[in-house]
mmCIF file of C-alpha atoms in Angstrom:
data_model
loop_
_atom_site.group_PDB
_atom_site.id
_atom_site.type_symbol
_atom_site.label_atom_id
_atom_site.label_comp_id
_atom_site.label_asym_id
_atom_site.label_seq_id
_atom_site.Cartn_x
_atom_site.Cartn_y
_atom_site.Cartn_z
ATOM 1 C CA UNK A 1 -37.981 29.703 -44.959
ATOM 2 C CA UNK A 2 -40.273 29.921 -41.893
ATOM 3 C CA UNK A 3 -41.396 33.326 -40.706
ATOM 4 C CA UNK A 4 -39.933 34.833 -37.546
ATOM 5 C CA UNK A 5 -43.356 34.776 -35.873
ATOM 6 C CA UNK A 6 -43.718 31.059 -36.550
ATOM 7 C CA UNK A 7 -40.231 30.299 -35.194
ATOM 8 C CA UNK A 8 -40.955 32.272 -31.998
ATOM 9 C CA UNK A 9 -44.299 30.516 -31.518
ATOM 10 C CA UNK A 10 -42.715 27.071 -31.906
ATOM 11 C CA UNK A 11 -39.821 28.109 -29.643
ATOM 12 C CA UNK A 12 -42.154 28.853 -26.724
ATOM 13 C CA UNK A 13 -44.386 25.879 -27.460
ATOM 14 C CA UNK A 14 -41.491 23.405 -27.285
ATOM 15 C CA UNK A 15 -39.170 24.979 -24.707
ATOM 16 C CA UNK A 16 -39.827 22.259 -22.101
ATOM 17 C CA UNK A 17 -38.657 19.488 -24.436
ATOM 18 C CA UNK A 18 -35.630 21.476 -25.546
ATOM 19 C CA UNK A 19 -34.701 22.294 -21.935
ATOM 20 C CA UNK A 20 -34.545 18.554 -21.149
ATOM 21 C CA UNK A 21 -32.330 18.019 -24.182
ATOM 22 C CA UNK A 22 -30.172 20.986 -23.153
ATOM 23 C CA UNK A 23 -29.641 19.588 -19.658
ATOM 24 C CA UNK A 24 -28.626 16.224 -21.115
ATOM 25 C CA UNK A 25 -26.218 17.982 -23.490
ATOM 26 C CA UNK A 26 -24.658 19.921 -20.603
ATOM 27 C CA UNK A 27 -24.351 16.799 -18.458
ATOM 28 C CA UNK A 28 -22.603 14.686 -21.080
ATOM 29 C CA UNK A 29 -20.315 17.588 -22.021
ATOM 30 C CA UNK A 30 -19.348 18.445 -18.429
ATOM 31 C CA UNK A 31 -18.660 14.807 -17.478
ATOM 32 C CA UNK A 32 -16.644 14.166 -20.636
ATOM 33 C CA UNK A 33 -14.498 17.286 -20.166
ATOM 34 C CA UNK A 34 -13.898 16.448 -16.499
ATOM 35 C CA UNK A 35 -12.667 12.966 -17.442
ATOM 36 C CA UNK A 36 -10.706 14.446 -20.360
ATOM 37 C CA UNK A 37 -8.851 16.801 -17.987
ATOM 38 C CA UNK A 38 -7.483 13.828 -16.039
ATOM 39 C CA UNK A 39 -6.645 11.982 -19.263
ATOM 40 C CA UNK A 40 -4.981 15.090 -20.686
ATOM 41 C CA UNK A 41 -2.956 15.734 -17.542
ATOM 42 C CA UNK A 42 -1.748 12.124 -17.511
ATOM 43 C CA UNK A 43 -0.570 12.208 -21.126
ATOM 44 C CA UNK A 44 0.893 15.696 -20.675
ATOM 45 C CA UNK A 45 3.135 14.292 -17.951
ATOM 46 C CA UNK A 46 4.140 11.459 -20.293
ATOM 47 C CA UNK A 47 5.029 14.042 -22.955
ATOM 48 C CA UNK A 48 7.294 16.032 -20.630
ATOM 49 C CA UNK A 49 8.702 13.018 -18.772
ATOM 50 C CA UNK A 50 11.851 12.877 -20.858
ATOM 51 C CA UNK A 51 11.452 9.085 -21.162
ATOM 52 C CA UNK A 52 11.313 8.157 -24.841
ATOM 53 C CA UNK A 53 8.963 5.188 -24.450
ATOM 54 C CA UNK A 54 6.446 7.248 -22.456
ATOM 55 C CA UNK A 55 6.661 10.090 -24.973
ATOM 56 C CA UNK A 56 6.004 7.636 -27.826
ATOM 57 C CA UNK A 57 2.913 6.321 -26.009
ATOM 58 C CA UNK A 58 1.582 9.874 -25.605
ATOM 59 C CA UNK A 59 2.402 10.724 -29.222
ATOM 60 C CA UNK A 60 0.646 7.565 -30.450
ATOM 61 C CA UNK A 61 -2.499 8.393 -28.464
ATOM 62 C CA UNK A 62 -2.593 11.993 -29.715
ATOM 63 C CA UNK A 63 -1.950 10.893 -33.315
ATOM 64 C CA UNK A 64 -4.717 8.279 -33.061
ATOM 65 C CA UNK A 65 -7.240 10.847 -31.854
ATOM 66 C CA UNK A 66 -6.255 13.494 -34.385
ATOM 67 C CA UNK A 67 -6.143 11.006 -37.247
ATOM 68 C CA UNK A 68 -9.622 9.521 -36.850
ATOM 69 C CA UNK A 69 -13.054 11.221 -36.988
ATOM 70 C CA UNK A 70 -14.817 11.793 -33.678
ATOM 71 C CA UNK A 71 -17.956 10.022 -34.915
ATOM 72 C CA UNK A 72 -15.871 6.876 -35.538
ATOM 73 C CA UNK A 73 -14.461 7.061 -32.007
ATOM 74 C CA UNK A 74 -17.945 7.448 -30.508
ATOM 75 C CA UNK A 75 -19.278 4.489 -32.517
ATOM 76 C CA UNK A 76 -16.312 2.342 -31.421
ATOM 77 C CA UNK A 77 -17.068 3.130 -27.774
ATOM 78 C CA UNK A 78 -20.793 2.560 -28.303
ATOM 79 C CA UNK A 79 -20.581 -0.782 -30.138
ATOM 80 C CA UNK A 80 -17.426 -1.901 -28.327
ATOM 81 C CA UNK A 81 -19.030 -1.594 -24.906
ATOM 82 C CA UNK A 82 -22.391 -3.242 -25.618
ATOM 83 C CA UNK A 83 -21.201 -6.395 -23.842
ATOM 84 C CA UNK A 84 -20.656 -4.292 -20.689
ATOM 85 C CA UNK A 85 -24.204 -2.852 -20.827
ATOM 86 C CA UNK A 86 -22.852 0.683 -21.093
ATOM 87 C CA UNK A 87 -25.606 3.209 -21.866
ATOM 88 C CA UNK A 88 -25.544 5.579 -24.832
ATOM 89 C CA UNK A 89 -24.908 8.425 -22.387
ATOM 90 C CA UNK A 90 -21.690 6.903 -21.058
ATOM 91 C CA UNK A 91 -20.591 5.751 -24.501
ATOM 92 C CA UNK A 92 -20.771 9.362 -25.686
ATOM 93 C CA UNK A 93 -19.198 10.722 -22.499
ATOM 94 C CA UNK A 94 -16.248 8.318 -22.732
ATOM 95 C CA UNK A 95 -15.895 8.853 -26.476
ATOM 96 C CA UNK A 96 -15.794 12.631 -26.052
ATOM 97 C CA UNK A 97 -13.401 12.296 -23.098
ATOM 98 C CA UNK A 98 -11.066 10.086 -25.140
ATOM 99 C CA UNK A 99 -11.180 12.615 -27.982
ATOM 100 C CA UNK A 100 -10.819 15.812 -25.957
ATOM 101 C CA UNK A 101 -8.146 14.303 -23.729
ATOM 102 C CA UNK A 102 -5.623 14.440 -26.582
ATOM 103 C CA UNK A 103 -6.154 18.148 -27.170
ATOM 104 C CA UNK A 104 -6.168 18.912 -23.443
ATOM 105 C CA UNK A 105 -2.880 16.982 -23.119
ATOM 106 C CA UNK A 106 -1.278 19.408 -25.555
ATOM 107 C CA UNK A 107 -2.812 22.359 -23.702
ATOM 108 C CA UNK A 108 -1.323 21.210 -20.392
ATOM 109 C CA UNK A 109 2.007 20.333 -21.972
ATOM 110 C CA UNK A 110 2.273 23.830 -23.394
ATOM 111 C CA UNK A 111 1.237 25.639 -20.211
ATOM 112 C CA UNK A 112 3.497 23.533 -17.961
ATOM 113 C CA UNK A 113 6.480 24.117 -20.232
ATOM 114 C CA UNK A 114 5.666 27.841 -20.396
ATOM 115 C CA UNK A 115 6.405 28.242 -16.660
ATOM 116 C CA UNK A 116 9.922 29.531 -16.089
ATOM 117 C CA UNK A 117 12.305 26.682 -15.215
ATOM 118 C CA UNK A 118 13.746 28.827 -12.450
ATOM 119 C CA UNK A 119 10.583 28.289 -10.427
ATOM 120 C CA UNK A 120 11.181 24.548 -10.289
ATOM 121 C CA UNK A 121 14.779 25.197 -9.274
ATOM 122 C CA UNK A 122 13.581 27.605 -6.575
ATOM 123 C CA UNK A 123 11.272 24.945 -5.185
ATOM 124 C CA UNK A 124 14.065 22.375 -5.151
ATOM 125 C CA UNK A 125 16.349 24.840 -3.374
ATOM 126 C CA UNK A 126 13.718 25.158 -0.620
ATOM 127 C CA UNK A 127 13.919 21.417 -0.016
ATOM 128 C CA UNK A 128 10.860 20.373 -2.028
ATOM 129 C CA UNK A 129 10.955 17.238 -4.121
ATOM 130 C CA UNK A 130 10.410 17.528 -7.868
ATOM 131 C CA UNK A 131 6.851 16.166 -7.575
ATOM 132 C CA UNK A 132 6.018 18.509 -4.681
ATOM 133 C CA UNK A 133 7.403 21.510 -6.579
ATOM 134 C CA UNK A 134 5.335 20.495 -9.588
ATOM 135 C CA UNK A 135 2.195 20.176 -7.490
ATOM 136 C CA UNK A 136 2.555 23.336 -5.400
ATOM 137 C CA UNK A 137 4.360 25.733 -7.720
ATOM 138 C CA UNK A 138 4.127 24.739 -11.387
ATOM 139 C CA UNK A 139 0.657 23.210 -11.725
ATOM 140 C CA UNK A 140 -1.345 26.049 -10.097
ATOM 141 C CA UNK A 141 0.189 28.528 -12.557
ATOM 142 C CA UNK A 142 -0.195 26.122 -15.462
ATOM 143 C CA UNK A 143 -3.908 25.662 -14.677
ATOM 144 C CA UNK A 144 -4.444 29.407 -14.676
ATOM 145 C CA UNK A 145 -2.772 29.740 -18.059
ATOM 146 C CA UNK A 146 -4.688 26.735 -19.381
ATOM 147 C CA UNK A 147 -8.095 28.167 -18.427
ATOM 148 C CA UNK A 148 -8.824 30.081 -21.689
ATOM 149 C CA UNK A 149 -7.966 27.150 -24.011
ATOM 150 C CA UNK A 150 -9.792 24.761 -21.674
ATOM 151 C CA UNK A 151 -12.849 26.994 -21.979
ATOM 152 C CA UNK A 152 -12.551 26.813 -25.756
ATOM 153 C CA UNK A 153 -12.238 23.031 -25.555
ATOM 154 C CA UNK A 154 -15.387 22.883 -23.421
ATOM 155 C CA UNK A 155 -17.240 24.822 -26.119
ATOM 156 C CA UNK A 156 -15.894 22.488 -28.799
ATOM 157 C CA UNK A 157 -16.966 19.499 -26.701
ATOM 158 C CA UNK A 158 -20.427 21.010 -26.299
ATOM 159 C CA UNK A 159 -20.893 21.314 -30.052
ATOM 160 C CA UNK A 160 -19.344 17.891 -30.675
ATOM 161 C CA UNK A 161 -21.911 16.341 -28.315
ATOM 162 C CA UNK A 162 -24.471 16.784 -31.113
ATOM 163 C CA UNK A 163 -22.971 13.625 -32.636
ATOM 164 C CA UNK A 164 -24.659 11.709 -29.813
ATOM 165 C CA UNK A 165 -27.839 11.973 -31.870
ATOM 166 C CA UNK A 166 -26.431 9.302 -34.201
ATOM 167 C CA UNK A 167 -26.561 6.672 -31.449
ATOM 168 C CA UNK A 168 -30.008 7.682 -30.243
ATOM 169 C CA UNK A 169 -29.256 9.928 -27.265
ATOM 170 C CA UNK A 170 -32.043 12.494 -26.956
ATOM 171 C CA UNK A 171 -29.839 15.586 -26.578
ATOM 172 C CA UNK A 172 -30.422 18.994 -28.174
ATOM 173 C CA UNK A 173 -29.702 18.128 -31.788
ATOM 174 C CA UNK A 174 -31.702 14.898 -31.660
ATOM 175 C CA UNK A 175 -34.641 16.775 -30.142
ATOM 176 C CA UNK A 176 -34.547 19.246 -33.057
ATOM 177 C CA UNK A 177 -34.245 16.651 -35.825
ATOM 178 C CA UNK A 178 -36.888 14.342 -34.323
ATOM 179 C CA UNK A 179 -39.452 17.081 -33.799
ATOM 180 C CA UNK A 180 -38.647 18.612 -37.181
ATOM 181 C CA UNK A 181 -39.260 15.275 -38.904
ATOM 182 C CA UNK A 182 -42.487 14.693 -37.004
ATOM 183 C CA UNK A 183 -43.849 18.143 -37.932
ATOM 184 C CA UNK A 184 -42.306 18.217 -41.443
ATOM 185 C CA UNK A 185 -40.699 21.516 -40.424
ATOM 186 C CA UNK A 186 -36.972 20.845 -40.101
ATOM 187 C CA UNK A 187 -35.805 24.406 -40.739
ATOM 188 C CA UNK A 188 -37.805 25.865 -37.847
ATOM 189 C CA UNK A 189 -36.418 23.379 -35.346
ATOM 190 C CA UNK A 190 -32.857 23.752 -36.634
ATOM 191 C CA UNK A 191 -33.097 27.513 -36.147
ATOM 192 C CA UNK A 192 -34.417 26.971 -32.637
ATOM 193 C CA UNK A 193 -31.670 24.521 -31.665
ATOM 194 C CA UNK A 194 -29.087 26.961 -33.036
ATOM 195 C CA UNK A 195 -30.408 29.549 -30.544
ATOM 196 C CA UNK A 196 -29.982 27.076 -27.674
ATOM 197 C CA UNK A 197 -26.401 26.280 -28.704
ATOM 198 C CA UNK A 198 -25.579 29.989 -29.026
ATOM 199 C CA UNK A 199 -27.013 30.600 -25.559
ATOM 200 C CA UNK A 200 -24.938 27.774 -24.036
ATOM 201 C CA UNK A 201 -21.742 28.961 -25.723
ATOM 202 C CA UNK A 202 -22.397 32.497 -24.479
ATOM 203 C CA UNK A 203 -23.036 31.194 -20.952
ATOM 204 C CA UNK A 204 -19.833 29.139 -20.927
ATOM 205 C CA UNK A 205 -17.848 32.114 -22.247
ATOM 206 C CA UNK A 206 -19.111 34.277 -19.371
ATOM 207 C CA UNK A 207 -18.256 31.618 -16.765
ATOM 208 C CA UNK A 208 -14.739 31.191 -18.190
ATOM 209 C CA UNK A 209 -14.243 34.955 -18.251
ATOM 210 C CA UNK A 210 -15.311 35.234 -14.606
ATOM 211 C CA UNK A 211 -12.973 32.398 -13.607
ATOM 212 C CA UNK A 212 -10.125 34.051 -15.483
ATOM 213 C CA UNK A 213 -10.769 37.303 -13.648
ATOM 214 C CA UNK A 214 -10.930 35.555 -10.282
ATOM 215 C CA UNK A 215 -7.810 33.457 -10.811
ATOM 216 C CA UNK A 216 -5.765 36.017 -12.677
ATOM 217 C CA UNK A 217 -2.380 36.747 -11.158
ATOM 218 C CA UNK A 218 0.438 38.964 -12.233
ATOM 219 C CA UNK A 219 3.316 37.198 -13.964
#
């Protein structure tokens, strides 16, 4: 086990390399979650559509994601898109988006269905169409209620992005394992990368908490 002094010395000596890996980790996570939100919203609407065929499609997608390991999904995107010259970055981003989209779909389904049905009826009584009532009345409230679980999903996506190391993307985890192997000091670099992940999770938690406070409304 390396001494605390040694870990601190290596931490400051390598911070520039780790910062580059951290930025790449944040970029791939943010892009994947943004895409996953649109995927999740689409399949959430299929789930609540009331049309059996559309519900089966959504159920099949969610079952497929839940039933297969994320690393398998990432490898399928990576090797399946080689003919399109898709970079490792976008392979990981799309793989994470495909994976997180299923969980976000269930988040949106739950929050949309948690809104009192009377609010939709009130919108219809004011002359709004069903889609307009959904867009102006239901969805804003559903997004507010979805914010905490979406924050959790962002954190999960951040930690899952470490799997990008297996296809050669030089994100945080790959930086730690590569430098640890080069210096024959894996434990030191794993402890350092753990600090970076803890910092990012703490930062995301603060941002989500601030957004919750800003968007909070009385039910």
